[in-house]
CSV table of C-alpha atoms and ligand atoms in Angstrom, one decimal:
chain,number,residue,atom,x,y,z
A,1,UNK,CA,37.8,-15.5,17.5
A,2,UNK,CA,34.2,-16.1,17.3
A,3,UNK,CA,32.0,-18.5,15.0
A,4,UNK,CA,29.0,-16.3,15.2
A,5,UNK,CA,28.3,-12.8,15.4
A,6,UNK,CA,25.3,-11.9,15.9
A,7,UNK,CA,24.2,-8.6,15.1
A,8,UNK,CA,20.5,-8.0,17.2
A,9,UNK,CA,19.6,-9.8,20.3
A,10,UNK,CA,15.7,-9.5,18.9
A,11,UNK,CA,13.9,-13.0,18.3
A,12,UNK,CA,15.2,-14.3,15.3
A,13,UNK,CA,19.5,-13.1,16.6
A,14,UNK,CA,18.2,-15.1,19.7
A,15,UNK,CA,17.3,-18.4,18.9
A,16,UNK,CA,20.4,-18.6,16.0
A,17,UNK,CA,22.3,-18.0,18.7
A,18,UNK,CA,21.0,-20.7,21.1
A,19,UNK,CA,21.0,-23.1,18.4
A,20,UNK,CA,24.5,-22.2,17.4
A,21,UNK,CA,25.7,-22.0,20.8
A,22,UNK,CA,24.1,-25.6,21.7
A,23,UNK,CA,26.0,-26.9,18.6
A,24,UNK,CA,29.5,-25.9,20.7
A,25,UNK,CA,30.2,-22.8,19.0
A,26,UNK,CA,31.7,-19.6,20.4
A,27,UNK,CA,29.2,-16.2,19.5
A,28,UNK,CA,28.8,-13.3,21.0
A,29,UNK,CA,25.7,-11.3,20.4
A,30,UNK,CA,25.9,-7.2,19.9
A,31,UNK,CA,22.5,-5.3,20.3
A,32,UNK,CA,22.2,-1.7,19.7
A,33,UNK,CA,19.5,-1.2,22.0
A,34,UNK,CA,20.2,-0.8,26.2
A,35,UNK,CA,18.1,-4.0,26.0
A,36,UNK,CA,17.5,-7.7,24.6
A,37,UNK,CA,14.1,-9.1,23.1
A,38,UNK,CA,14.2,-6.4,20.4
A,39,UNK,CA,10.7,-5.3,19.7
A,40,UNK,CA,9.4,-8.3,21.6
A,41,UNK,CA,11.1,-6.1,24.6
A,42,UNK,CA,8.6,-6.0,28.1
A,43,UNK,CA,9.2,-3.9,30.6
A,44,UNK,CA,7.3,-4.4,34.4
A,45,UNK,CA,5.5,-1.6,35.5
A,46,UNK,CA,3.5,-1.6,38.6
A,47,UNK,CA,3.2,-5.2,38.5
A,48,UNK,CA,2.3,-5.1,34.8
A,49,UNK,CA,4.1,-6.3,31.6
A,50,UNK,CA,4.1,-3.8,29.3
A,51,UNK,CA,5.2,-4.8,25.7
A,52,UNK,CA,7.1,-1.5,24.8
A,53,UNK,CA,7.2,-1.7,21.2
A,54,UNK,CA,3.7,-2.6,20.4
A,55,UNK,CA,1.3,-5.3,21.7
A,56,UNK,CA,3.5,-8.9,20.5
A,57,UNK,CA,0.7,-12.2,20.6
A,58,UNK,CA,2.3,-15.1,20.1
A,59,UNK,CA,0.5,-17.3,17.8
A,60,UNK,CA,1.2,-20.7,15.6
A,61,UNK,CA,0.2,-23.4,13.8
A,62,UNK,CA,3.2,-24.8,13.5
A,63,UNK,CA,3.9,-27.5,16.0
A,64,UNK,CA,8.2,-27.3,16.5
A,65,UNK,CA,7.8,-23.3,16.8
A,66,UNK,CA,5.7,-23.8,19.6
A,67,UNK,CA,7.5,-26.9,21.2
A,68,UNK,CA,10.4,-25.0,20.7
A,69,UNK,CA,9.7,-21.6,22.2
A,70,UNK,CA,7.7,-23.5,25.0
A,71,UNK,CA,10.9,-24.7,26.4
A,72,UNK,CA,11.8,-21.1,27.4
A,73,UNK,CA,8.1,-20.0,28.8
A,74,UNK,CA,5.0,-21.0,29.8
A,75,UNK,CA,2.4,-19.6,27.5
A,76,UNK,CA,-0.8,-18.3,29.1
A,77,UNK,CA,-4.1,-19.0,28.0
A,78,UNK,CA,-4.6,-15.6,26.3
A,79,UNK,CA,-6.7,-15.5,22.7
A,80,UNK,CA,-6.5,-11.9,21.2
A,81,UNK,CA,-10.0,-10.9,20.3
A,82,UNK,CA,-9.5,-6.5,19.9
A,83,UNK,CA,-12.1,-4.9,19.7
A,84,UNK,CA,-13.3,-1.9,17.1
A,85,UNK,CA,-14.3,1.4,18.0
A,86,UNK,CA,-15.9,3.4,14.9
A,87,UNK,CA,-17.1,6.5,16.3
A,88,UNK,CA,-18.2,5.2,19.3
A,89,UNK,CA,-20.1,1.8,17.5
A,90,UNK,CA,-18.1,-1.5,19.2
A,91,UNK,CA,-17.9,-4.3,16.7
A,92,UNK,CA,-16.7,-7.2,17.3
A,93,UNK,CA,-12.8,-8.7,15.4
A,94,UNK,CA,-12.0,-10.4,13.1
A,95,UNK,CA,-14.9,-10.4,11.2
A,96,UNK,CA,-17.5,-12.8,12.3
A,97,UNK,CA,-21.0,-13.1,13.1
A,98,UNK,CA,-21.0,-10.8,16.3
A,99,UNK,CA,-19.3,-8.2,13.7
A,100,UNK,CA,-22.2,-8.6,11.1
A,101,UNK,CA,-25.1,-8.7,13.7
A,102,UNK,CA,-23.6,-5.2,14.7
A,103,UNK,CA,-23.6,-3.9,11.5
A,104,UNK,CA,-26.5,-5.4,9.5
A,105,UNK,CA,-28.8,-6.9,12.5
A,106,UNK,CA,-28.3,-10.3,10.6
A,107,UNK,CA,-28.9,-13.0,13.0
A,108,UNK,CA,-28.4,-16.6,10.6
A,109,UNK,CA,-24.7,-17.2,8.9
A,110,UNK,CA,-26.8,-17.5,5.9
A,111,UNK,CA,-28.2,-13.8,6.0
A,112,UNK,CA,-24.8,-12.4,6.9
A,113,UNK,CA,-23.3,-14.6,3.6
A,114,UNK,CA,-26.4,-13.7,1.1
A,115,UNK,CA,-25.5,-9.6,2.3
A,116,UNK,CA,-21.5,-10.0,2.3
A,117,UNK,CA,-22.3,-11.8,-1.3
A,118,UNK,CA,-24.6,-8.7,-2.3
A,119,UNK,CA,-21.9,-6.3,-1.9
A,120,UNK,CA,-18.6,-8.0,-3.1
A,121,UNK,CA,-20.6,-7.8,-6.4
A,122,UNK,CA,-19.3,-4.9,-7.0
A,123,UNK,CA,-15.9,-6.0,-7.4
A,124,UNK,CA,-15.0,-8.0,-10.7
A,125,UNK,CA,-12.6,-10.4,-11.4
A,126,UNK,CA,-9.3,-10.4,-9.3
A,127,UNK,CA,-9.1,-7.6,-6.5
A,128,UNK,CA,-6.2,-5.8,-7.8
A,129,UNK,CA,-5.2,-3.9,-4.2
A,130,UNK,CA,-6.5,-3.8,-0.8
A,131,UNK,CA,-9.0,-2.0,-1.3
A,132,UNK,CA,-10.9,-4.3,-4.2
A,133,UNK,CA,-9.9,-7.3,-1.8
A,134,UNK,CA,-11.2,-6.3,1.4
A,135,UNK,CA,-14.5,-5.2,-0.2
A,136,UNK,CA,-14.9,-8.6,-1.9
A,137,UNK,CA,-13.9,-10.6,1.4
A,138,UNK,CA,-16.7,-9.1,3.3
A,139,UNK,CA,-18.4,-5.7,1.1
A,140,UNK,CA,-18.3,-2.4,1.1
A,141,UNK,CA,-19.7,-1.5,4.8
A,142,UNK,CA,-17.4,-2.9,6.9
A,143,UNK,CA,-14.6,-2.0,4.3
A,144,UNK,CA,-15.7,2.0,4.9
A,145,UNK,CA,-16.0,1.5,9.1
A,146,UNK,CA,-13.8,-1.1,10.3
A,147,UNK,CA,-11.0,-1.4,7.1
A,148,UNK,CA,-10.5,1.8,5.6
A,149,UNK,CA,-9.9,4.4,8.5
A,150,UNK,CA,-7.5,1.7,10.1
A,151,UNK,CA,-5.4,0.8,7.5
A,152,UNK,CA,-4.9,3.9,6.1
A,153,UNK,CA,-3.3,5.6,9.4
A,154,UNK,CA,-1.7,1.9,9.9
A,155,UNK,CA,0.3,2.5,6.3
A,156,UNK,CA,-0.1,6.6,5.6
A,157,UNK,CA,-1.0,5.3,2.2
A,158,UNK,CA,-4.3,4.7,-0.1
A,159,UNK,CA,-5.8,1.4,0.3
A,160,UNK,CA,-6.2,1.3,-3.3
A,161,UNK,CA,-2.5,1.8,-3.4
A,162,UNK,CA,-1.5,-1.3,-0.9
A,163,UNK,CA,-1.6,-4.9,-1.5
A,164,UNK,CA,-4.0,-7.3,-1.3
A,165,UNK,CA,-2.6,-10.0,0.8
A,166,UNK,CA,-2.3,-7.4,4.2
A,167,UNK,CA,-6.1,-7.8,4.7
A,168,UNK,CA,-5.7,-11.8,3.9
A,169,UNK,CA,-3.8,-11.6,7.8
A,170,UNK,CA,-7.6,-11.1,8.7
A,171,UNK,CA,-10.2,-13.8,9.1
A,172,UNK,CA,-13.4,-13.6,8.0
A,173,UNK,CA,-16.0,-15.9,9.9
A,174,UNK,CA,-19.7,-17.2,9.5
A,175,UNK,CA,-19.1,-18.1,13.5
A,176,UNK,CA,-19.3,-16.2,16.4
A,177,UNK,CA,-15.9,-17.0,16.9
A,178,UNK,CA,-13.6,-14.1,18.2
A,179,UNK,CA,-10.3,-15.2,18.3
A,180,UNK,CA,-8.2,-12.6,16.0
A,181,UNK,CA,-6.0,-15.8,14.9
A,182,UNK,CA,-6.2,-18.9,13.2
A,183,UNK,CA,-3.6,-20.4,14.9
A,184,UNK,CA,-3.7,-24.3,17.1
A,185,UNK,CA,-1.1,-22.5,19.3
A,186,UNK,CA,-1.6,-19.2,21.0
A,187,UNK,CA,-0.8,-17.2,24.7
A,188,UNK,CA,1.4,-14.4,25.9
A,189,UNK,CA,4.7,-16.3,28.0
A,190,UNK,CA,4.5,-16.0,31.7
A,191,UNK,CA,6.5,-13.7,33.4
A,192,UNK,CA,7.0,-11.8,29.9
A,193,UNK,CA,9.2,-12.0,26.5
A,194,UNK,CA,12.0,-10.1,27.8
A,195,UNK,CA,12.3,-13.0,30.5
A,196,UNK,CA,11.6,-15.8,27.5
A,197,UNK,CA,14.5,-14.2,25.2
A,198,UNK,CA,16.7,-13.9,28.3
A,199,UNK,CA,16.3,-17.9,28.9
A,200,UNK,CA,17.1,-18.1,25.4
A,201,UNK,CA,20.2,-16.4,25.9
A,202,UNK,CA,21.1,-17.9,29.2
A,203,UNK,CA,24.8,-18.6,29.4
A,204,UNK,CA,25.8,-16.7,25.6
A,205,UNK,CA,27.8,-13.4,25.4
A,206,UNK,CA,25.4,-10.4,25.0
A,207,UNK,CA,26.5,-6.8,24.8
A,208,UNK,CA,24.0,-4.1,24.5
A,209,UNK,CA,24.4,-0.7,23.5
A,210,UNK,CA,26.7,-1.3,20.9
A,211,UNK,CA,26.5,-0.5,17.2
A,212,UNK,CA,27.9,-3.1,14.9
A,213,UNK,CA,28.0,-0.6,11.8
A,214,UNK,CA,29.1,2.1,13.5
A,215,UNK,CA,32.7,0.1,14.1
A,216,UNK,CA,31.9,-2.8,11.5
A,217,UNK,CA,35.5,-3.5,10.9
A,218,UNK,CA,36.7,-3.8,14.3
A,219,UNK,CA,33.0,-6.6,14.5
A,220,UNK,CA,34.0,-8.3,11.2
A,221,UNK,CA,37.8,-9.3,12.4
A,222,UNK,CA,36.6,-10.9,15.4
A,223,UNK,CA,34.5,-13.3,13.7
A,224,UNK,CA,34.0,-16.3,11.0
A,225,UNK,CA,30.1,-15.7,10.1
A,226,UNK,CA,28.3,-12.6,10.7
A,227,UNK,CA,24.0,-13.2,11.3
A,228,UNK,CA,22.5,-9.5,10.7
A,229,UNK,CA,19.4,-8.8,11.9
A,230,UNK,CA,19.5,-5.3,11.4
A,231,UNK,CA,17.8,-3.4,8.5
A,232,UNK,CA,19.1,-4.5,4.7
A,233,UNK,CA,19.8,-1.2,3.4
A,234,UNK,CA,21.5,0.3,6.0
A,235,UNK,CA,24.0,-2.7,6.0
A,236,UNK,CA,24.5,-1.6,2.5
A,237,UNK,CA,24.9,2.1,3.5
A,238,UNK,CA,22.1,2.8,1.7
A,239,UNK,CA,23.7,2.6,-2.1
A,240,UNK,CA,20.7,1.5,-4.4
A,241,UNK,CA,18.6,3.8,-1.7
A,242,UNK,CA,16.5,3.8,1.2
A,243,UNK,CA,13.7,1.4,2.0
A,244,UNK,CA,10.7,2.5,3.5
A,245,UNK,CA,9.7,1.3,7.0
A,246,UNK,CA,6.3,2.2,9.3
A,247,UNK,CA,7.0,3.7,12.6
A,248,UNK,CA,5.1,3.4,15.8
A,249,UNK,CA,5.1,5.6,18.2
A,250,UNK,CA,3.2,5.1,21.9
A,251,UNK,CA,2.0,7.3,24.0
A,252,UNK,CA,2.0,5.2,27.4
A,253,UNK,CA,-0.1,6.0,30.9
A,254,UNK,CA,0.1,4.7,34.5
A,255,UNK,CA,-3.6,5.3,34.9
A,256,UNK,CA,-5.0,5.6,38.8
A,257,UNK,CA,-8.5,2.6,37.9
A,258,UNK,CA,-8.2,-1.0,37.4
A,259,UNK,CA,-10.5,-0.8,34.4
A,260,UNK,CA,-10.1,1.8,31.7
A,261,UNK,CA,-11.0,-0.1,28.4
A,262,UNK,CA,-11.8,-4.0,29.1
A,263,UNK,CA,-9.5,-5.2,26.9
A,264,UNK,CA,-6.5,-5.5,25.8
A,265,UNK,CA,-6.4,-4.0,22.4
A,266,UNK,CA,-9.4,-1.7,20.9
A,267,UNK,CA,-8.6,-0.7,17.8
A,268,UNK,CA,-9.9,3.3,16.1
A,269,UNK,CA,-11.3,2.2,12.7
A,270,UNK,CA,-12.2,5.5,12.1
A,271,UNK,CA,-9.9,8.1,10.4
A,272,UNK,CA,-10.5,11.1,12.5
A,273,UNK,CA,-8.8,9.9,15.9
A,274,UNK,CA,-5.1,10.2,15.7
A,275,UNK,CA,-4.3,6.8,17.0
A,276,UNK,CA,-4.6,3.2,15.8
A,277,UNK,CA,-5.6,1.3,18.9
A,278,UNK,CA,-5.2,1.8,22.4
A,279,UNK,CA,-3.7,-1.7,24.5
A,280,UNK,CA,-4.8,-2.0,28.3
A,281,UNK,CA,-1.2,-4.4,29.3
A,282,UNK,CA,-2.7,-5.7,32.4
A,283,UNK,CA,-5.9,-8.1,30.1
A,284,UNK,CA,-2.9,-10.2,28.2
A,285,UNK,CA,-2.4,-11.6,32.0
A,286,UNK,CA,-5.9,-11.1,32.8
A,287,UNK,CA,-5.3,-8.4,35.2
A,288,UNK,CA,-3.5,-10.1,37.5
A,289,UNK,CA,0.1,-10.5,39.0
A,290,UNK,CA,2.2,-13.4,38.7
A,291,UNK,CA,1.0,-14.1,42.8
A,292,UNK,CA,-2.5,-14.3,41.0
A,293,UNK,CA,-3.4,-10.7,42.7
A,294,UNK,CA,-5.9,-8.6,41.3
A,295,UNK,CA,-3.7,-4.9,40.0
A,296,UNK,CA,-5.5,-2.1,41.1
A,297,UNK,CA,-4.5,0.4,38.5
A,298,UNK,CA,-3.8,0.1,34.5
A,299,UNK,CA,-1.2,0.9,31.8
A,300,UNK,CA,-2.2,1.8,28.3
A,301,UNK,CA,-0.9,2.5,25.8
A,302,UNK,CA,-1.8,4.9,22.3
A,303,UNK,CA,-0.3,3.3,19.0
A,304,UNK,CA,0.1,6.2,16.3
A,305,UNK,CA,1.5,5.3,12.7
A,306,UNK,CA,4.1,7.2,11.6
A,307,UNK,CA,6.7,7.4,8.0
A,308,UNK,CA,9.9,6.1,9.3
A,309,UNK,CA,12.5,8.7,9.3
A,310,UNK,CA,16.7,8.7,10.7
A,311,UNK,CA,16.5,7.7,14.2
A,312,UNK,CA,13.2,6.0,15.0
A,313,UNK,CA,12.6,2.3,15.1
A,314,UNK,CA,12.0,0.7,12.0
A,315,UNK,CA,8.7,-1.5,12.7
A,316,UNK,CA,7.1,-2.2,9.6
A,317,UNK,CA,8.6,-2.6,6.0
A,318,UNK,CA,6.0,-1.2,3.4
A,319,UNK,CA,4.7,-3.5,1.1
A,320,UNK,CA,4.0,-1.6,-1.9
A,321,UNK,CA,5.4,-2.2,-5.0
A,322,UNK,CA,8.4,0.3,-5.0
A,323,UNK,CA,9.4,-1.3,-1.9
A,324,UNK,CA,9.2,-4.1,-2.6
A,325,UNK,CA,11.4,-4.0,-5.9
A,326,UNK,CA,13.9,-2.1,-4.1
A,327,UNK,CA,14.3,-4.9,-1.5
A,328,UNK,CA,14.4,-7.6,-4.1
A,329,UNK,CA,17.4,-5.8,-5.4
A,330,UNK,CA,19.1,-5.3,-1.9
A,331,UNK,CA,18.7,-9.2,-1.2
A,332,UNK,CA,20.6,-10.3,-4.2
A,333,UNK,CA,23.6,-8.2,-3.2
A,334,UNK,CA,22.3,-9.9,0.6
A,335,UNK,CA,23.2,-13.1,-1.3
A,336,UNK,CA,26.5,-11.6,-2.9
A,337,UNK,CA,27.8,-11.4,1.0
A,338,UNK,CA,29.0,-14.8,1.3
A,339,UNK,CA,30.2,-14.3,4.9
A,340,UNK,CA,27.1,-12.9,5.9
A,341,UNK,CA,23.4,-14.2,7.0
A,342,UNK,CA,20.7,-12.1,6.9
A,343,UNK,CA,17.2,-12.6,8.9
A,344,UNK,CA,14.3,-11.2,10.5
A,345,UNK,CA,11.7,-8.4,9.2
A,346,UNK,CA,14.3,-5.9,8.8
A,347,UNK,CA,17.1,-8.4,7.6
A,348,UNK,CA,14.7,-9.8,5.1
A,349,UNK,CA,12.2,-6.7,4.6
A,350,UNK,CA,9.1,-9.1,5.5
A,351,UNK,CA,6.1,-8.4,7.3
A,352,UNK,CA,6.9,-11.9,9.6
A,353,UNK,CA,5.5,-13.0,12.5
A,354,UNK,CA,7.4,-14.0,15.5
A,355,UNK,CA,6.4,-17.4,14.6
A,356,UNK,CA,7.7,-17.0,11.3
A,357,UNK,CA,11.0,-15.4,12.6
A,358,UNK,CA,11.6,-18.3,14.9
A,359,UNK,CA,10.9,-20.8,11.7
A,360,UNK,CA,13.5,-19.4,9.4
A,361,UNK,CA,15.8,-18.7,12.0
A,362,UNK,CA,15.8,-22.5,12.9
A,363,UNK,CA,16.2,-23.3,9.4
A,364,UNK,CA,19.0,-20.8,9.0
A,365,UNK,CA,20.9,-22.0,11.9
A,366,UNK,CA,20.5,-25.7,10.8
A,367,UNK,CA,21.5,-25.3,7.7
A,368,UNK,CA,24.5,-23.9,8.3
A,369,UNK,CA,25.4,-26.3,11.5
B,401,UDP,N1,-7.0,-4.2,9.8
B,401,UDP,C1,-8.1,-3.4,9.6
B,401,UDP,N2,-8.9,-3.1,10.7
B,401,UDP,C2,-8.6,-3.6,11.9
B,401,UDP,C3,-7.5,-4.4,12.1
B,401,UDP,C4,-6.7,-4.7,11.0
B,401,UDP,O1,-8.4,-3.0,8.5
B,401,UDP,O2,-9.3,-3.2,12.9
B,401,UDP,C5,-6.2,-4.6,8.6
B,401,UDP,C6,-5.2,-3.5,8.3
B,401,UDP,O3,-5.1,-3.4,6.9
B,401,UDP,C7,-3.9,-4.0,8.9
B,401,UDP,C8,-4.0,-5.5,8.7
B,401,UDP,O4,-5.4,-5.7,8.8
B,401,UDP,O5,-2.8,-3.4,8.2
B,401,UDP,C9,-3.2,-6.2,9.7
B,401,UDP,O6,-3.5,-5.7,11.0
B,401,UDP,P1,-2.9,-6.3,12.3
B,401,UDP,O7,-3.4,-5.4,13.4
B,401,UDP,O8,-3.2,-7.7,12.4
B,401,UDP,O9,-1.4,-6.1,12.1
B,401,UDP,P2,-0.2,-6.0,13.2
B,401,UDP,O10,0.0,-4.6,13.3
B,401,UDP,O11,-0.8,-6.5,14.5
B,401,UDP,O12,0.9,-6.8,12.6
């Protein structure tokens, strides 16, 4: 009999299981997937981590995340600054003073504020969805070229039909100051995540490629507490409905040229090129292998959005207001299951972080200890 099972051997399944196993009790971990790390997965190819399932930056402000995940990684000195391509026009991200130099010729953080304040007059009062709030962080031009196009691919909806507080994820700067995050902690681990989440499972019982729902009873005998980290509804075999999730889907290249973008992420702001962004792997190690050796060719990889459908990966829960009722109805029967613990984005339905994820699952995992 086991204390723990943990259903997904993603981030959040990972460190609830090192905690609980350091604590002295017995957990196995079951993944669906023929691999650990979840969407934090890497996989080495020609010398190059490639981060499978999207491009994963770790990034934190909070101290004990990043003691805590530094003792299963170094962390490189990598700050994501992606770039925008709008029809061929490269602007500089998040917004800052390189961004509004691009698009207005401004040159003083005064000039950029008195034209970003010129054109967030046009919203009133409280910006009632993304759209109102993007234009009144930083006005209607770079709302039409570097917000619009993106987000709507990103989330196949309006922006006038999303929230507000997606676009608060974005800075806005009157510095040149590139760094996509305000975070005191940032860098991409050494060696790669799937190495970091296999530290973090050194010495626990993993099995991949097994299903907990597909033989759930079989799963529930053989332990006291169940953590799922799998998606809510389907837990509940879907009875007050389906929850929406984004998909991504990547279109990945060996490419024969050590160069093909300069970056690691460039992102399509406009809304006539299929894809998001394109990530170049090799720049989140600074082209290099672990030896320090300079690669001589490239991996990219093309990020489309897509609406989730049966047998894709969930990626994204949708945070529009159906949604997000529907999940507020699916965590009170969550809190119903009094054997069961539920985390992570597709536990919870949250767009977290993997900081976040690492937070809650600490605080999960200690306050059941
Ligand atoms: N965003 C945007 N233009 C960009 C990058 C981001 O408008 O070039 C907006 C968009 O609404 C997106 C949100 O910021 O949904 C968060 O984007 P980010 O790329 O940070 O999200 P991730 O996919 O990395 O979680």
């Amino acid at each position: 009999m086991y204390d723990y099972l943990i259903v997904g051997a993603g981030l959040y399944g990972a460190v609830f299981a090192r905690e609980a196993a350091d604590a002295g009790k017995k957990v196995l971990v079951l993944e669906k997937r023929p691999h650990i790390a979840g969407n934090v997965y890497t996989e080495k190819i020609e010398g190059i981590h490639v981060h499978r399932y999207g491009a994963h930056i770790f990034h934190t402000n909070d101290r004990e995340v990043w003691d805590y995940v530094s003792r299963f990684a170094v962390f490189n000195r990598f700050t994501n600054s992606p770039v925008a391509n709008y029809r061929g026009e490269l602007y500089s991200l998040p917004f800052n003073m390189y961004t509004f130099n691009r698009m207005w010729g401004v040159v003083t953080p005064e000039e950029a504020a008195a034209k970003i304040a010129g054109q967030r007059a046009e919203i009133r009062g409280e910006p009632k969805n993304l759209e109102e709030q993007a234009i009144s962080l930083v006005g209607r031009d770079v709302y039409e070229k570097l917000i619009k196009g993106y987000t709507e691919k990103q989330w196949g909806r309006d922006c006038k039909e999303l929230p507000a507080f997606i676009i608060k994820r974005l800075p806005v700067r009157l510095t040149f100051d590139n760094n996509y995050f305000n975070a005191l902690f940032q860098g991409i681990p050494v060696g790669g995540y799937t190495a970091m989440v296999e530290r973090m499972l050194d010495g626990i019982e993993v099995r991949t490629g097994v299903d907990y729902l597909e033989q759930r009873e079989k799963w529930d005998a053989a332990a006291e507490k169940i953590v799922y980290t799998g998606p809510v509804d389907a837990f509940f075999g879907f009875r007050l409905g389906a929850l929406e999730y984004r998909s991504v889907r990547f279109e990945t290249e060996l490419l024969d040229m050590p160069n093909f973008q300069g970056n690691a992420a460039v992102n399509y702001t406009d809304r006539e090129t299929p894809w998001t962004r394109i990530i170049e792997h090799k720049w989140f190690e600074f082209g290099r292998d672990e030896q320090g050796n300079e690669l001589p060719k490239t991996v990219i990889s093309r990020e489309y959005s897509s609406e989730w459908k049966p047998g894709d990966e969930p990626y994204y829960p949708v945070n529009d207001e159906k949604n997000t009722r529907l999940a507020a109805r699916y965590k009170a029967l969550a809190e119903q299951e009094r054997r069961v613990l539920f985390g992570g984005r597709l536990g919870e339905y949250k767009y977290y972080d993997m900081d976040q994820v690492i937070g809650a699952a600490l605080r999960a995992v200690r306050d059941e200890l």
